[in-house]
Amino acid sequence: MKKTVVTCITAFLCVVAVCVSSVLGTNKLADAKIEAAKYAPASSSSSGNGSLVVDNGSGDVITDDPSATPDETPTDPATGEPDSTAADASNGNTATPSAGGNTSGGSASANKPASSKPSTQAEILNYFNTSVNKVKTSSKGGVKNYEKNSQAGTFTLKGTLKTFSGVINSLVEKNMGEKKGDTNRKLSKADMKALFPVENENWSSKLTTANISSASLAEKNGKYVITIHVKPDAASTNPTHGAGNHGKAFSIVQVSTILDNAGPLKSMLDGNVKIAYRNGKIVATIDPKTGNVTHINYYYVWELDVTVAGNNVNAPFGIESDFNINW
């Protein structure tokens, strides 16, 4: 998982833990601010999400500026315009494969790009899996165009934590936005295993038709543009790569990574942190002549849920990453 996201969320959780401790009389509010400062990057860009406010009606909801809520739909990789293929999700496609189709989505070792245009969802997913799994084994590298972190909806604070909305607000604002180190970052062939989804794995997709809500294909400028929507995952204390729905194609934020960076507060947070995933979307541009992915965009929302001493925070964050692949 990217260090910027880990430090941001670790700081978020540390503030939660220390804030709760302060209310319980074991620390002070100043300690929470100091703890946040330890983890927050020295400099970071803001996504302009606007400030968060506490709902005066209930006193326990933090919500972002509606006019600045991040767009959860990546741009179309072929045209640069907002992706229009999402509408294909409701076109009535079924997951029934044609003769010889692979309902499980297949693997790079067992399948080759089809000579004819894939049409059913199973065929499209099989084609995508075969193509994207070649990226780590056969590509010459690529470019990571950007990675963007955003607040992806309403933050809910319950219990005494609503008192510390200002601390949490400041932390979130400082750590959202585009990760500068990943803007136009050149990736060598060796980098692909570590940095291209799924990070630190020798594969990129294990998706099956059971993991997706839709898979559609459009032809644009002589290329195939495949759009895949992944089913949501319920909150878990131990999400892993290769498991669930999102874990089979995304470099998911994992609870274990966050806890490993929590320092002395790990014991307080261990067992109290859960992460759910939703809105997973992959848009891949593939050259039908070679079956090679030339451009791919990933977006998903991960929903952090932490409860400490009866106090709860639920906070959704979005991650979008974008790559060009060289062959």
PDB file of N, CA and C in Angstrom, residues 4 44-47 145-149 175-184:
ATOM      1  N   THR A   4       1.879   7.255   1.463  1.00  0.00           N
ATOM      2  CA  THR A   4       1.107   8.457   1.758  1.00  0.00           C
ATOM      3  C   THR A   4      -0.249   8.108   2.360  1.00  0.00           C
ATOM      4  N   SER A  44       1.911  18.347   1.468  1.00  0.00           N
ATOM      5  CA  SER A  44       0.961  17.554   0.701  1.00  0.00           C
ATOM      6  C   SER A  44       0.017  18.483  -0.018  1.00  0.00           C
ATOM      7  N   SER A  45      -0.595  17.967  -1.095  1.00  0.00           N
ATOM      8  CA  SER A  45      -1.499  18.792  -1.875  1.00  0.00           C
ATOM      9  C   SER A  45      -2.925  18.539  -1.440  1.00  0.00           C
ATOM     10  N   SER A  46      -3.731  19.559  -1.539  1.00  0.00           N
ATOM     11  CA  SER A  46      -5.134  19.430  -1.160  1.00  0.00           C
ATOM     12  C   SER A  46      -5.964  19.227  -2.405  1.00  0.00           C
ATOM     13  N   SER A  47      -6.998  18.411  -2.289  1.00  0.00           N
ATOM     14  CA  SER A  47      -7.874  18.162  -3.428  1.00  0.00           C
ATOM     15  C   SER A  47      -8.989  19.191  -3.501  1.00  0.00           C
ATOM     16  N   ASN A 145       0.570   7.466 -14.219  1.00  0.00           N
ATOM     17  CA  ASN A 145       0.214   8.846 -14.534  1.00  0.00           C
ATOM     18  C   ASN A 145      -0.146   9.651 -13.292  1.00  0.00           C
ATOM     19  N   TYR A 146      -0.877   9.022 -12.387  1.00  0.00           N
ATOM     20  CA  TYR A 146      -1.229   9.707 -11.133  1.00  0.00           C
ATOM     21  C   TYR A 146      -1.884   8.742 -10.164  1.00  0.00           C
ATOM     22  N   GLU A 147      -1.918   9.169  -8.918  1.00  0.00           N
ATOM     23  CA  GLU A 147      -2.734   8.519  -7.892  1.00  0.00           C
ATOM     24  C   GLU A 147      -3.405   9.629  -7.097  1.00  0.00           C
ATOM     25  N   LYS A 148      -4.708   9.535  -6.941  1.00  0.00           N
ATOM     26  CA  LYS A 148      -5.464  10.568  -6.237  1.00  0.00           C
ATOM     27  C   LYS A 148      -6.227   9.959  -5.069  1.00  0.00           C
ATOM     28  N   ASN A 149      -6.108  10.606  -3.917  1.00  0.00           N
ATOM     29  CA  ASN A 149      -6.853  10.201  -2.729  1.00  0.00           C
ATOM     30  C   ASN A 149      -7.902  11.267  -2.439  1.00  0.00           C
ATOM     31  N   ASN A 175      -4.094  15.501   3.881  1.00  0.00           N
ATOM     32  CA  ASN A 175      -3.619  14.275   3.260  1.00  0.00           C
ATOM     33  C   ASN A 175      -4.391  13.826   2.028  1.00  0.00           C
ATOM     34  N   MET A 176      -5.403  14.564   1.630  1.00  0.00           N
ATOM     35  CA  MET A 176      -6.118  14.213   0.413  1.00  0.00           C
ATOM     36  C   MET A 176      -5.468  14.899  -0.784  1.00  0.00           C
ATOM     37  N   GLY A 177      -5.846  14.457  -1.986  1.00  0.00           N
ATOM     38  CA  GLY A 177      -5.320  15.058  -3.193  1.00  0.00           C
ATOM     39  C   GLY A 177      -4.396  14.124  -3.939  1.00  0.00           C
ATOM     40  N   GLU A 178      -3.699  14.660  -4.916  1.00  0.00           N
ATOM     41  CA  GLU A 178      -2.819  13.856  -5.759  1.00  0.00           C
ATOM     42  C   GLU A 178      -1.480  13.608  -5.085  1.00  0.00           C
ATOM     43  N   LYS A 179      -1.038  12.379  -5.118  1.00  0.00           N
ATOM     44  CA  LYS A 179       0.243  12.012  -4.546  1.00  0.00           C
ATOM     45  C   LYS A 179       1.345  12.420  -5.514  1.00  0.00           C
ATOM     46  N   LYS A 180       2.123  13.436  -5.147  1.00  0.00           N
ATOM     47  CA  LYS A 180       3.101  14.018  -6.060  1.00  0.00           C
ATOM     48  C   LYS A 180       4.136  13.010  -6.550  1.00  0.00           C
ATOM     49  N   GLY A 181       4.566  12.120  -5.673  1.00  0.00           N
ATOM     50  CA  GLY A 181       5.595  11.163  -6.054  1.00  0.00           C
ATOM     51  C   GLY A 181       5.149  10.171  -7.104  1.00  0.00           C
ATOM     52  N   ASP A 182       3.829  10.069  -7.323  1.00  0.00           N
ATOM     53  CA  ASP A 182       3.319   9.125  -8.306  1.00  0.00           C
ATOM     54  C   ASP A 182       2.779   9.800  -9.558  1.00  0.00           C
ATOM     55  N   THR A 183       3.065  11.060  -9.741  1.00  0.00           N
ATOM     56  CA  THR A 183       2.629  11.764 -10.941  1.00  0.00           C
ATOM     57  C   THR A 183       3.673  11.586 -12.036  1.00  0.00           C
ATOM     58  N   ASN A 184       3.265  10.988 -13.152  1.00  0.00           N
ATOM     59  CA  ASN A 184       4.164  10.711 -14.282  1.00  0.00           C
ATOM     60  C   ASN A 184       5.408   9.934 -13.843  1.00  0.00           C
TER      61      ASN A 184
END
